[in-house]
Short mmCIF file of C-alpha atoms and ligand atoms in Angstrom, two decimals:
data_model
loop_
_atom_site.label_atom_id
_atom_site.label_comp_id
_atom_site.label_asym_id
_atom_site.label_seq_id
_atom_site.Cartn_x
_atom_site.Cartn_y
_atom_site.Cartn_z
CA MET A 1 -7.91 11.57 -58.61
CA THR A 2 -8.61 14.62 -60.75
CA THR A 3 -7.68 18.01 -59.41
CA PRO A 4 -9.89 21.03 -60.03
CA GLU A 5 -7.16 22.36 -62.27
CA ALA A 6 -7.58 19.31 -64.46
CA SER A 7 -11.34 19.77 -64.86
CA ALA A 8 -12.51 22.50 -67.18
CA GLN A 9 -12.85 25.60 -65.00
CA SER A 10 -15.33 27.46 -67.12
CA GLU A 11 -17.55 30.09 -65.47
CA LYS A 12 -20.51 27.91 -66.35
CA ASN A 13 -19.22 25.20 -64.03
CA ARG A 14 -18.30 27.51 -61.17
CA VAL A 15 -20.25 26.76 -57.99
CA VAL A 16 -20.85 29.70 -55.67
CA ILE A 17 -20.37 28.79 -52.01
CA PHE A 18 -22.90 30.58 -49.81
CA ASP A 19 -22.14 30.13 -46.12
CA THR A 20 -25.01 30.41 -43.67
CA THR A 21 -23.21 29.33 -40.49
CA MET A 22 -23.97 32.69 -38.89
CA ARG A 23 -27.65 32.66 -39.86
CA ASP A 24 -29.14 29.18 -40.31
CA GLY A 25 -26.25 27.73 -38.27
CA GLU A 26 -26.95 30.15 -35.48
CA GLN A 27 -30.55 28.92 -35.47
CA SER A 28 -29.31 25.63 -33.96
CA PRO A 29 -30.59 25.65 -30.38
CA GLY A 30 -27.84 27.06 -28.16
CA ALA A 31 -25.56 28.12 -31.01
CA SER A 32 -25.88 31.86 -30.68
CA MET A 33 -22.72 33.82 -31.51
CA SER A 34 -21.51 37.15 -30.20
CA MET A 35 -20.61 40.01 -32.50
CA GLU A 36 -16.88 39.44 -31.89
CA GLU A 37 -17.25 35.76 -32.72
CA LYS A 38 -19.12 36.58 -35.92
CA LEU A 39 -16.44 39.05 -36.95
CA GLU A 40 -13.70 36.49 -36.36
CA LEU A 41 -15.63 33.82 -38.23
CA ALA A 42 -16.25 36.23 -41.11
CA LYS A 43 -12.48 36.73 -41.41
CA ILE A 44 -11.91 32.98 -41.50
CA LEU A 45 -14.62 32.52 -44.14
CA GLU A 46 -13.19 35.32 -46.21
CA ASP A 47 -9.69 33.83 -45.97
CA MET A 48 -11.28 30.63 -47.19
CA ARG A 49 -12.72 32.56 -50.17
CA VAL A 50 -16.34 31.84 -49.39
CA ASP A 51 -18.33 33.72 -52.05
CA VAL A 52 -21.30 34.81 -49.94
CA ILE A 53 -21.44 35.13 -46.15
CA GLU A 54 -24.96 35.23 -44.73
CA ALA A 55 -24.19 37.07 -41.52
CA GLY A 56 -27.62 37.09 -39.87
CA PHE A 57 -31.26 38.06 -39.87
CA PRO A 58 -31.15 41.83 -39.23
CA ILE A 59 -34.78 42.28 -38.15
CA ALA A 60 -34.46 39.53 -35.52
CA SER A 61 -32.74 41.77 -32.96
CA ASN A 62 -30.50 44.80 -32.65
CA GLY A 63 -27.63 42.39 -32.00
CA ASP A 64 -28.25 40.58 -35.28
CA PHE A 65 -28.56 43.88 -37.14
CA GLU A 66 -25.29 45.18 -35.72
CA ALA A 67 -23.48 41.93 -36.37
CA VAL A 68 -24.49 41.95 -40.05
CA ARG A 69 -23.54 45.60 -40.32
CA GLU A 70 -20.13 45.12 -38.69
CA VAL A 71 -19.39 42.08 -40.85
CA ALA A 72 -20.41 44.16 -43.87
CA LYS A 73 -17.85 46.79 -42.84
CA ILE A 74 -14.86 44.48 -42.51
CA VAL A 75 -15.41 41.99 -45.33
CA THR A 76 -14.08 43.17 -48.66
CA GLU A 77 -13.83 40.09 -50.85
CA SER A 78 -16.98 38.08 -50.11
CA THR A 79 -20.55 39.26 -50.61
CA VAL A 80 -22.26 39.94 -47.27
CA CYS A 81 -25.88 38.93 -47.08
CA GLY A 82 -28.75 39.64 -44.67
CA LEU A 83 -31.95 37.60 -44.48
CA ALA A 84 -35.42 39.16 -44.65
CA ARG A 85 -38.96 37.86 -44.65
CA ALA A 86 -41.32 39.21 -47.32
CA GLY A 87 -42.16 42.32 -45.29
CA ILE A 88 -41.27 45.94 -45.82
CA ALA A 89 -39.67 46.36 -42.38
CA ASP A 90 -37.59 43.19 -42.77
CA ILE A 91 -36.31 44.17 -46.19
CA GLU A 92 -35.47 47.71 -45.17
CA ARG A 93 -33.63 46.52 -42.08
CA ALA A 94 -31.64 44.02 -44.15
CA ALA A 95 -30.82 46.70 -46.73
CA GLU A 96 -29.62 49.00 -43.98
CA ALA A 97 -27.46 46.29 -42.44
CA VAL A 98 -25.67 45.31 -45.66
CA ARG A 99 -25.30 48.89 -46.92
CA PRO A 100 -21.65 49.30 -45.75
CA ALA A 101 -20.63 46.17 -47.67
CA LYS A 102 -18.51 46.42 -50.77
CA ARG A 103 -20.82 43.73 -52.12
CA GLY A 104 -24.11 43.41 -50.26
CA ARG A 105 -27.05 41.08 -50.85
CA ILE A 106 -30.60 40.92 -49.54
CA HIS A 107 -31.93 37.40 -49.22
CA THR A 108 -35.69 37.50 -48.98
CA PHE A 109 -37.91 34.46 -48.60
CA LEU A 110 -41.51 33.39 -48.50
CA SER A 111 -43.08 30.00 -47.94
CA THR A 112 -44.71 28.44 -50.97
CA SER A 113 -45.86 24.96 -49.86
CA PRO A 114 -49.52 24.21 -49.08
CA GLN A 115 -48.56 23.26 -45.51
CA HIS A 116 -47.01 26.68 -44.89
CA ARG A 117 -49.58 28.65 -46.91
CA ASP A 118 -52.49 27.11 -45.03
CA TYR A 119 -51.15 26.83 -41.49
CA ILE A 120 -48.57 29.61 -41.14
CA LEU A 121 -49.29 32.28 -43.71
CA ARG A 122 -53.03 31.80 -44.22
CA MET A 123 -52.47 33.11 -47.71
CA SER A 124 -53.83 31.93 -51.04
CA GLN A 125 -51.57 31.13 -53.98
CA ALA A 126 -52.49 34.50 -55.50
CA ASP A 127 -51.54 36.31 -52.27
CA VAL A 128 -48.19 34.53 -52.20
CA LEU A 129 -47.48 35.45 -55.82
CA ASP A 130 -48.27 39.10 -55.12
CA ALA A 131 -46.02 39.10 -52.07
CA VAL A 132 -43.15 37.53 -54.05
CA THR A 133 -43.39 40.27 -56.65
CA GLY A 134 -43.75 43.03 -54.05
CA SER A 135 -40.94 41.86 -51.80
CA VAL A 136 -38.39 41.20 -54.52
CA THR A 137 -39.21 44.50 -56.25
CA HIS A 138 -38.78 46.38 -52.98
CA ALA A 139 -35.51 44.59 -52.24
CA ARG A 140 -34.17 45.34 -55.72
CA ASN A 141 -34.97 49.00 -55.26
CA LEU A 142 -32.74 48.99 -52.18
CA CYS A 143 -29.93 46.64 -53.20
CA GLY A 144 -28.37 45.60 -56.48
CA ASP A 145 -28.08 41.94 -55.50
CA VAL A 146 -31.20 40.06 -54.42
CA GLU A 147 -31.74 36.39 -53.71
CA TRP A 148 -35.21 34.97 -53.36
CA SER A 149 -36.04 31.70 -51.57
CA ALA A 150 -39.17 29.60 -51.82
CA GLN A 151 -39.35 28.29 -48.29
CA ASP A 152 -40.41 24.63 -48.21
CA ALA A 153 -39.98 24.50 -51.99
CA THR A 154 -39.66 20.72 -52.09
CA ARG A 155 -43.21 20.25 -50.74
CA THR A 156 -44.65 22.85 -53.09
CA GLU A 157 -46.85 21.99 -56.08
CA ARG A 158 -44.52 22.04 -59.10
CA ASP A 159 -46.68 24.30 -61.26
CA PHE A 160 -47.09 26.79 -58.42
CA LEU A 161 -43.35 26.72 -57.68
CA ARG A 162 -42.70 27.52 -61.34
CA ARG A 163 -45.04 30.52 -61.13
CA CYS A 164 -43.40 31.80 -57.93
CA VAL A 165 -39.91 31.48 -59.41
CA GLU A 166 -41.07 33.26 -62.56
CA ALA A 167 -42.52 36.11 -60.45
CA ALA A 168 -39.26 36.44 -58.49
CA ILE A 169 -37.18 36.52 -61.68
CA ARG A 170 -39.47 39.10 -63.29
CA ALA A 171 -39.21 41.26 -60.17
CA GLY A 172 -35.41 41.23 -60.44
CA ALA A 173 -34.01 38.42 -58.24
CA GLN A 174 -30.67 37.24 -59.61
CA THR A 175 -30.38 34.15 -57.40
CA ILE A 176 -33.25 31.71 -56.90
CA ASN A 177 -32.91 29.41 -53.94
CA ILE A 178 -34.92 26.20 -53.74
CA PRO A 179 -34.71 25.12 -50.10
CA ASP A 180 -35.46 21.66 -48.87
CA THR A 181 -36.51 23.34 -45.66
CA VAL A 182 -37.67 20.22 -43.84
CA GLY A 183 -35.03 17.82 -45.18
CA TYR A 184 -37.67 15.79 -47.00
CA THR A 185 -36.41 15.33 -50.54
CA TYR A 186 -34.00 12.78 -51.99
CA PRO A 187 -31.38 13.27 -54.70
CA SER A 188 -33.20 12.30 -57.89
CA GLU A 189 -36.36 14.13 -56.86
CA TYR A 190 -34.43 17.30 -55.96
CA ALA A 191 -32.61 17.12 -59.32
CA GLU A 192 -35.98 16.88 -61.12
CA VAL A 193 -37.17 20.09 -59.44
CA PHE A 194 -34.14 22.02 -60.74
CA LYS A 195 -34.38 20.54 -64.23
CA ASP A 196 -38.07 21.41 -64.37
CA LEU A 197 -37.49 25.01 -63.27
CA ILE A 198 -34.47 25.56 -65.49
CA GLU A 199 -36.21 24.14 -68.56
CA ASN A 200 -39.63 25.67 -68.08
CA VAL A 201 -39.47 29.01 -66.28
CA PRO A 202 -39.03 32.04 -68.55
CA GLY A 203 -35.82 33.88 -67.66
CA ALA A 204 -34.32 30.87 -65.83
CA ASP A 205 -31.19 31.14 -67.96
CA GLN A 206 -30.57 34.64 -66.57
CA VAL A 207 -30.34 33.64 -62.90
CA ILE A 208 -28.30 31.38 -60.64
CA PHE A 209 -30.23 28.55 -59.01
CA SER A 210 -29.23 27.61 -55.50
CA THR A 211 -29.57 24.58 -53.23
CA HIS A 212 -30.30 24.84 -49.52
CA CYS A 213 -30.66 21.42 -47.95
CA HIS A 214 -31.47 20.36 -44.42
CA ASN A 215 -30.20 17.09 -43.09
CA ASP A 216 -33.25 15.53 -41.44
CA LEU A 217 -32.79 12.30 -43.42
CA GLY A 218 -29.00 12.59 -43.60
CA LEU A 219 -29.27 13.53 -47.29
CA ALA A 220 -28.33 17.22 -47.26
CA VAL A 221 -24.98 16.82 -49.00
CA ALA A 222 -26.21 14.21 -51.50
CA ASN A 223 -29.24 16.36 -52.34
CA SER A 224 -27.11 19.49 -52.79
CA LEU A 225 -24.77 17.66 -55.18
CA ALA A 226 -27.75 16.30 -57.13
CA GLY A 227 -28.98 19.91 -57.40
CA VAL A 228 -25.61 20.96 -58.81
CA GLN A 229 -25.68 18.13 -61.33
CA ALA A 230 -29.11 19.32 -62.41
CA GLY A 231 -27.93 22.90 -62.97
CA ALA A 232 -27.79 24.69 -59.61
CA ARG A 233 -24.67 26.84 -59.35
CA GLN A 234 -24.89 28.06 -55.77
CA VAL A 235 -24.82 25.75 -52.74
CA GLU A 236 -25.84 26.97 -49.30
CA VAL A 237 -23.81 25.37 -46.55
CA ALA A 238 -22.76 25.72 -42.94
CA VAL A 239 -19.45 24.86 -41.31
CA ASN A 240 -19.71 21.48 -39.52
CA GLY A 241 -23.22 21.19 -41.00
CA ILE A 242 -24.82 23.15 -38.17
CA GLY A 243 -28.29 24.62 -38.63
CA GLU A 244 -31.97 24.21 -37.78
CA ARG A 245 -32.77 20.77 -36.35
CA ALA A 246 -30.44 18.22 -38.01
CA GLY A 247 -28.52 21.04 -39.68
CA ASN A 248 -27.55 22.12 -43.18
CA ALA A 249 -25.29 20.62 -45.82
CA ALA A 250 -21.75 20.78 -44.41
CA LEU A 251 -19.44 23.26 -46.16
CA GLU A 252 -16.43 20.99 -45.83
CA GLU A 253 -18.20 17.97 -47.30
CA ILE A 254 -19.61 19.83 -50.32
CA VAL A 255 -16.30 21.53 -51.09
CA MET A 256 -14.22 18.37 -50.79
CA ALA A 257 -16.73 16.17 -52.64
CA LEU A 258 -16.60 18.59 -55.57
CA ARG A 259 -12.85 18.72 -55.39
CA VAL A 260 -12.04 15.05 -54.88
CA ARG A 261 -14.59 13.82 -57.42
CA ALA A 262 -13.98 16.47 -60.06
CA ASP A 263 -13.66 13.56 -62.51
CA ARG A 264 -17.42 12.86 -62.23
CA LEU A 265 -18.57 16.21 -60.85
CA PRO A 266 -16.89 18.65 -63.22
CA TYR A 267 -17.67 21.74 -61.18
CA TRP A 268 -15.37 23.90 -59.13
CA THR A 269 -15.43 26.36 -56.28
CA GLY A 270 -13.04 29.15 -55.35
CA ILE A 271 -12.57 27.74 -51.84
CA GLN A 272 -9.08 27.60 -50.33
CA SER A 273 -9.70 24.32 -48.59
CA GLN A 274 -6.67 24.48 -46.28
CA HIS A 275 -8.71 26.80 -44.03
CA ILE A 276 -11.43 24.22 -43.49
CA THR A 277 -10.14 22.64 -40.27
CA ARG A 278 -9.53 25.98 -38.66
CA ALA A 279 -13.08 27.10 -39.48
CA SER A 280 -14.47 23.83 -38.16
CA ARG A 281 -12.60 24.13 -34.87
CA TYR A 282 -13.55 27.72 -34.42
CA VAL A 283 -17.24 27.06 -35.02
CA SER A 284 -17.13 24.11 -32.66
CA ALA A 285 -15.46 26.23 -29.98
CA ILE A 286 -17.83 29.19 -30.17
CA THR A 287 -20.99 27.11 -30.36
CA GLY A 288 -19.87 24.44 -27.90
CA PHE A 289 -21.01 21.81 -30.43
CA PRO A 290 -18.37 19.09 -30.53
CA VAL A 291 -17.35 17.65 -33.89
CA GLN A 292 -17.96 13.92 -33.84
CA PHE A 293 -14.72 11.92 -34.11
CA ASN A 294 -15.75 10.20 -37.33
CA LYS A 295 -17.17 13.32 -38.99
CA ALA A 296 -16.20 13.43 -42.67
CA ILE A 297 -13.31 15.78 -43.49
CA VAL A 298 -12.94 17.50 -40.09
CA GLY A 299 -13.39 14.73 -37.52
CA LYS A 300 -10.43 13.80 -35.35
CA ASN A 301 -10.41 10.34 -36.97
CA ALA A 302 -11.04 11.48 -40.54
CA PHE A 303 -7.40 10.77 -41.45
CA ALA A 304 -6.52 8.27 -38.70
CA HIS A 305 -5.60 4.75 -39.73
CA GLU A 306 -6.05 2.21 -36.98
CA SER A 307 -5.87 -1.25 -38.48
CA GLY A 308 -2.45 -2.73 -39.24
CA ILE A 309 -3.36 -3.40 -42.85
CA HIS A 310 -4.38 0.22 -43.39
CA GLN A 311 -1.33 1.59 -41.59
CA ASP A 312 0.94 -0.60 -43.66
CA GLY A 313 -0.73 0.59 -46.87
CA VAL A 314 -0.52 4.26 -45.94
CA LEU A 315 3.14 3.96 -44.98
CA LYS A 316 3.86 2.45 -48.40
CA ASN A 317 1.79 5.05 -50.22
CA ALA A 318 -0.95 7.26 -48.75
CA VAL A 319 -3.14 6.86 -51.84
CA THR A 320 -3.88 3.29 -50.72
CA TYR A 321 -6.37 4.51 -48.11
CA GLU A 322 -6.50 8.29 -48.42
CA ILE A 323 -8.63 9.93 -51.11
CA MET A 324 -7.42 13.40 -50.14
CA ARG A 325 -4.43 14.70 -48.24
CA PRO A 326 -4.96 15.89 -44.67
CA GLU A 327 -3.06 19.07 -45.49
CA ASP A 328 -5.59 19.86 -48.26
CA VAL A 329 -8.14 20.56 -45.52
CA GLY A 330 -5.67 22.05 -43.05
CA GLN A 331 -5.38 18.93 -40.90
CA GLY A 332 -1.73 19.16 -39.99
CA GLY A 333 -2.08 16.14 -37.75
CA SER A 334 -0.52 16.19 -34.32
CA ASN A 335 3.01 16.79 -35.48
CA LEU A 336 5.44 17.89 -32.83
CA VAL A 337 6.13 21.51 -33.50
CA MET A 338 7.90 23.60 -30.97
CA GLY A 339 9.29 23.76 -27.52
CA LYS A 340 10.17 26.37 -24.98
CA HIS A 341 13.25 27.44 -26.91
CA SER A 342 11.29 28.33 -30.03
CA GLY A 343 11.42 32.03 -30.84
CA ARG A 344 8.81 34.58 -31.76
CA HIS A 345 9.68 34.43 -35.45
CA ALA A 346 9.26 30.66 -35.63
CA PHE A 347 6.03 31.00 -33.70
CA ARG A 348 4.68 33.58 -36.14
CA GLU A 349 5.65 31.37 -39.09
CA LYS A 350 3.94 28.41 -37.44
CA LEU A 351 0.79 30.48 -36.95
CA LYS A 352 0.82 31.51 -40.59
CA GLY A 353 1.08 27.86 -41.58
CA LEU A 354 -1.97 27.17 -39.42
CA GLY A 355 -3.91 29.94 -41.14
CA TYR A 356 -3.58 32.73 -38.53
CA ASP A 357 -2.39 36.20 -39.36
CA LEU A 358 -2.39 38.00 -36.02
CA GLY A 359 -1.77 41.67 -35.34
CA GLN A 360 1.18 42.60 -33.13
CA ASN A 361 -0.77 42.72 -29.84
CA ALA A 362 -2.57 39.45 -30.42
CA LEU A 363 0.72 37.85 -31.48
CA ASN A 364 2.49 39.03 -28.32
CA GLU A 365 -0.33 37.76 -26.15
CA ALA A 366 -0.41 34.38 -27.93
CA PHE A 367 3.39 34.08 -27.77
CA GLY A 368 3.38 34.75 -24.02
CA ARG A 369 0.79 32.05 -23.53
CA PHE A 370 2.72 29.66 -25.77
CA LYS A 371 5.81 30.15 -23.60
CA ASP A 372 3.77 29.44 -20.46
CA LEU A 373 2.37 26.33 -22.07
CA ALA A 374 5.79 25.14 -23.23
CA ASP A 375 6.99 25.45 -19.63
CA LYS A 376 4.20 23.19 -18.43
CA LYS A 377 3.98 20.77 -21.31
CA LYS A 378 6.88 18.86 -22.80
CA HIS A 379 5.54 18.52 -26.33
CA VAL A 380 3.57 21.34 -27.92
CA PHE A 381 1.58 20.20 -30.94
CA ASP A 382 -0.19 22.11 -33.72
CA ASP A 383 -3.52 21.40 -32.05
CA ASP A 384 -2.22 22.95 -28.81
CA ILE A 385 -1.30 26.13 -30.65
CA VAL A 386 -4.67 26.31 -32.40
CA ALA A 387 -6.47 25.91 -29.04
CA LEU A 388 -4.27 28.51 -27.42
CA VAL A 389 -4.75 31.12 -30.15
CA ASP A 390 -8.50 30.57 -30.43
CA ASP A 391 -8.65 30.88 -26.68
CA SER A 392 -6.78 34.21 -26.72
CA LEU A 393 -9.01 35.52 -29.51
CA ALA A 394 -12.13 34.49 -27.59
CA ARG A 395 -10.98 36.26 -24.45
CA GLY A 396 -10.66 39.76 -25.93
CA GLN A 397 -11.20 42.57 -23.43
CA ASP A 398 -13.02 40.63 -20.76
CA ARG A 399 -14.73 42.48 -17.89
CA ILE A 400 -14.10 39.59 -15.54
CA GLN A 401 -10.80 37.73 -15.47
CA VAL A 402 -9.45 34.76 -13.55
CA LYS A 403 -6.41 35.79 -11.53
CA ALA A 404 -5.70 32.75 -9.33
CA LEU A 405 -7.27 29.44 -8.47
CA ARG A 406 -6.48 26.72 -5.95
CA VAL A 407 -8.74 23.71 -5.56
CA ILE A 408 -8.91 20.97 -2.95
CA ALA A 409 -10.35 17.85 -4.55
CA GLY A 410 -10.39 14.14 -3.75
CA THR A 411 -12.42 11.44 -2.08
CA GLU A 412 -13.13 13.46 1.06
CA GLY A 413 -15.68 16.13 0.28
CA PRO A 414 -16.77 18.80 0.21
CA GLN A 415 -14.36 19.96 -2.45
CA GLU A 416 -13.15 23.51 -2.04
CA ALA A 417 -12.11 26.30 -4.43
CA HIS A 418 -10.12 29.40 -3.49
CA LEU A 419 -10.57 31.85 -6.31
CA THR A 420 -9.40 35.36 -7.12
CA LEU A 421 -11.13 37.23 -9.93
CA VAL A 422 -10.55 40.70 -11.31
CA VAL A 423 -13.97 42.26 -11.87
CA ASP A 424 -13.99 45.63 -13.63
CA GLY A 425 -10.41 46.18 -12.48
CA GLU A 426 -11.10 45.28 -8.85
CA GLU A 427 -9.53 42.18 -7.30
CA ARG A 428 -11.96 39.95 -5.35
CA SER A 429 -11.28 36.63 -3.56
CA ALA A 430 -13.57 33.97 -2.15
CA THR A 431 -13.60 30.38 -1.00
CA ALA A 432 -16.52 28.13 -1.89
CA THR A 433 -17.36 24.46 -1.55
CA GLY A 434 -19.31 22.30 -3.93
CA ASP A 435 -20.45 18.92 -4.99
CA GLY A 436 -17.18 18.15 -6.77
CA PRO A 437 -14.34 20.52 -7.70
CA VAL A 438 -16.03 22.00 -10.78
CA ASP A 439 -19.13 22.83 -8.76
CA ALA A 440 -16.93 24.44 -6.10
CA VAL A 441 -15.19 26.57 -8.75
CA PHE A 442 -18.48 27.69 -10.30
CA ASN A 443 -19.90 28.50 -6.85
CA ALA A 444 -16.87 30.67 -6.12
CA ILE A 445 -17.39 32.53 -9.40
CA HIS A 446 -21.02 33.07 -8.47
CA GLU A 447 -20.01 34.53 -5.14
CA LEU A 448 -17.52 36.95 -6.69
CA ALA A 449 -19.59 37.90 -9.74
CA PRO A 450 -23.24 37.36 -8.76
CA HIS A 451 -25.54 36.55 -11.70
CA GLY A 452 -28.77 34.72 -12.50
CA ALA A 453 -27.42 32.62 -15.36
CA VAL A 454 -28.16 28.91 -15.53
CA LEU A 455 -25.53 26.44 -16.74
CA ARG A 456 -26.78 24.75 -19.93
CA LEU A 457 -23.66 22.98 -21.10
CA PHE A 458 -20.36 21.98 -19.58
CA GLN A 459 -18.08 20.07 -21.86
CA VAL A 460 -14.44 19.05 -21.65
CA HIS A 461 -12.25 17.46 -24.25
CA ALA A 462 -8.54 16.81 -24.55
CA VAL A 463 -6.82 18.81 -27.28
CA THR A 464 -4.13 16.19 -27.86
CA GLU A 465 -3.16 12.78 -26.47
CA GLY A 466 -1.40 12.18 -23.16
CA THR A 467 -1.98 13.09 -19.52
CA ASP A 468 -0.35 16.50 -19.98
CA ALA A 469 -2.80 17.40 -22.78
CA GLN A 470 -4.60 20.72 -22.60
CA ALA A 471 -8.24 20.46 -21.62
CA GLN A 472 -10.53 22.48 -23.84
CA VAL A 473 -13.67 23.44 -21.95
CA SER A 474 -16.92 24.88 -23.32
CA VAL A 475 -19.56 26.38 -21.05
CA ARG A 476 -22.98 27.60 -22.15
CA LEU A 477 -25.02 29.89 -19.90
CA GLU A 478 -28.58 31.13 -20.22
CA GLU A 479 -30.14 34.13 -18.53
CA ASP A 480 -33.53 35.63 -19.40
CA GLY A 481 -33.58 33.96 -22.81
CA ARG A 482 -30.08 35.13 -23.65
CA ILE A 483 -27.56 32.41 -24.35
CA ALA A 484 -23.78 32.72 -24.43
CA THR A 485 -20.98 30.23 -24.82
CA GLY A 486 -17.49 30.56 -23.39
CA GLN A 487 -14.41 28.48 -23.93
CA ALA A 488 -10.90 28.12 -22.62
CA ALA A 489 -7.97 25.74 -22.85
CA ASP A 490 -5.39 24.95 -20.19
CA THR A 491 -3.33 21.99 -19.02
CA ASP A 492 -5.27 22.29 -15.76
CA THR A 493 -8.87 21.20 -16.38
CA LEU A 494 -10.22 23.19 -13.42
CA THR A 495 -8.45 26.39 -14.50
CA ALA A 496 -9.83 25.89 -18.01
CA SER A 497 -13.30 25.35 -16.49
CA ALA A 498 -13.10 28.56 -14.47
CA MET A 499 -11.86 30.53 -17.47
CA ALA A 500 -14.53 29.11 -19.77
CA TYR A 501 -17.28 29.93 -17.27
CA VAL A 502 -15.99 33.46 -16.84
CA ASN A 503 -15.68 33.85 -20.62
CA ALA A 504 -19.33 32.79 -21.00
CA LEU A 505 -20.35 35.32 -18.33
CA ASN A 506 -18.46 38.06 -20.17
CA ASN A 507 -20.12 37.10 -23.44
CA LEU A 508 -23.50 37.02 -21.77
CA SER A 509 -23.25 40.52 -20.43
CA ALA A 510 -22.00 41.74 -23.81
CA ARG A 511 -24.95 40.18 -25.58
CA LYS A 512 -27.96 42.26 -26.43
CA GLU A 513 -31.31 40.65 -25.91
CA LYS A 514 -32.20 38.54 -28.87
CA THR A 515 -35.89 38.28 -29.66
CA ALA A 516 -37.17 35.51 -31.87
CA PRO A 517 -38.81 36.96 -34.98
CA ALA A 518 -42.58 36.51 -35.03
CA PRO A 519 -43.82 34.03 -37.59
CA ILE A 520 -45.54 36.68 -39.72
CA VAL A 521 -44.09 36.39 -43.14
CA ALA A 522 -45.54 39.02 -45.38
CA SER A 523 -46.68 42.51 -44.69
CA GLY A 524 -47.38 45.46 -46.87
CA PHE A 525 -47.22 43.72 -50.27
O1 KIV B 601 -34.51 26.30 -44.71
C1 KIV B 601 -34.97 27.32 -45.22
O2 KIV B 601 -35.98 27.31 -45.95
C2 KIV B 601 -34.32 28.58 -44.93
C3 KIV B 601 -34.76 29.77 -45.71
C4 KIV B 601 -34.90 30.97 -44.86
C5 KIV B 601 -33.82 29.98 -46.85
O3 KIV B 601 -33.40 28.63 -44.14
ZN1 ZN B 602 -32.60 26.60 -43.73
#
């Protein structure tokens, strides 16, 4: 196994990691993120040394605009990017949103394929070329760093794609992204597109080419790597591979493929890979999208060895069946960590080891909850602590809080929930019945905090093994087109359910209405 240190780390082989979890990832149905969640994720991505964070699509809504702007204010190391269609209003809104960033980027795009030109844009090739020049020029006048994307590039006529890329370079784009928007290409074909552009477009040697692959045929990671081998030096990715439809190339898979196979893929990234698992868990928690057990790199089973032969091999030497170390991606495994006698200092050190650097208030809050958990649960594992801290961070300054819950469940229905909530500082209690204990709990919440939201997702999973494991619950609610996810962890599944539902309600009321951008793509150029 060759480490990145062993491969030549010249600038020419440096691959820029562009994370679009908060933009393309957020376009996954139901994956919308609140401003607080985006800010927290931005911190994790920055800790991980992601080069570019695409924080949203500022024209899409005031919420998206503000989220990009707030991320731009707090991120100091990574470039913060906002997406814009090829329209004046889009570009100006994106420029405004990234203005506070130490390093800001406008990412503007226009469709180039015949399918999109004819059916969406109703524009001729000449119109598209003019709009590319106009949009990139306008963006460059407002921001020093501009990326241009040829939407649906892989279904675009090659000669026309070359002309579009040339126009974007001439107008001042420094990064040229070649998206496989519909997940249609395959590795050797995608590599040919990059080779063709790099060899034949004037000025190609002055810009960075970028991959952006969707996973409709399960080829997003393979295609991205083929793009890198053909000369691309930026890869667009999303944590856990989330994104439109089947998603984007997964950050963790691209980073670790480049790292583990540096012998054959002599490229390197600046990513601190030990933050990967934390990012994966956080994204899963805030979106409510579970990570499949056998998911490469971040799945629960990614480093589990079940068969006797494998276990025997790993015990003798891990290299027998492990091509990377779990700790390289921040998978500490479920090692027993602490108990109720552990002190605050040890707790803080443990958190640091898990990638958390909490302020004093957040630390005190998390420590208090850890002590409560240690009272209830004999063995507290790393995964328990991660769930507990993420849970505390998600809760923030909630308007509605769960004070007390008692549930009568069992074979004789109806099940009954006695619930006390604190709503805007006022304590309210109610008893409700339901078709099962969870239904009873949710009905009681409805009585105490009336709302019109519809439950879209209710999901429970055990954080660790054993009957005393914490239940991690995700709830997604929808009201008038607004979607919010809430999560909570507790050793009591019903308490976690109540807290997750209430957390989703809090997030919902905090969320500004998000309007889908109209499909117009070019105006004013
Ligand atoms: O898939 C795609 O084409 C995109 C562009 C906006 C870059 O997400
Ligand atoms: Zn995309």
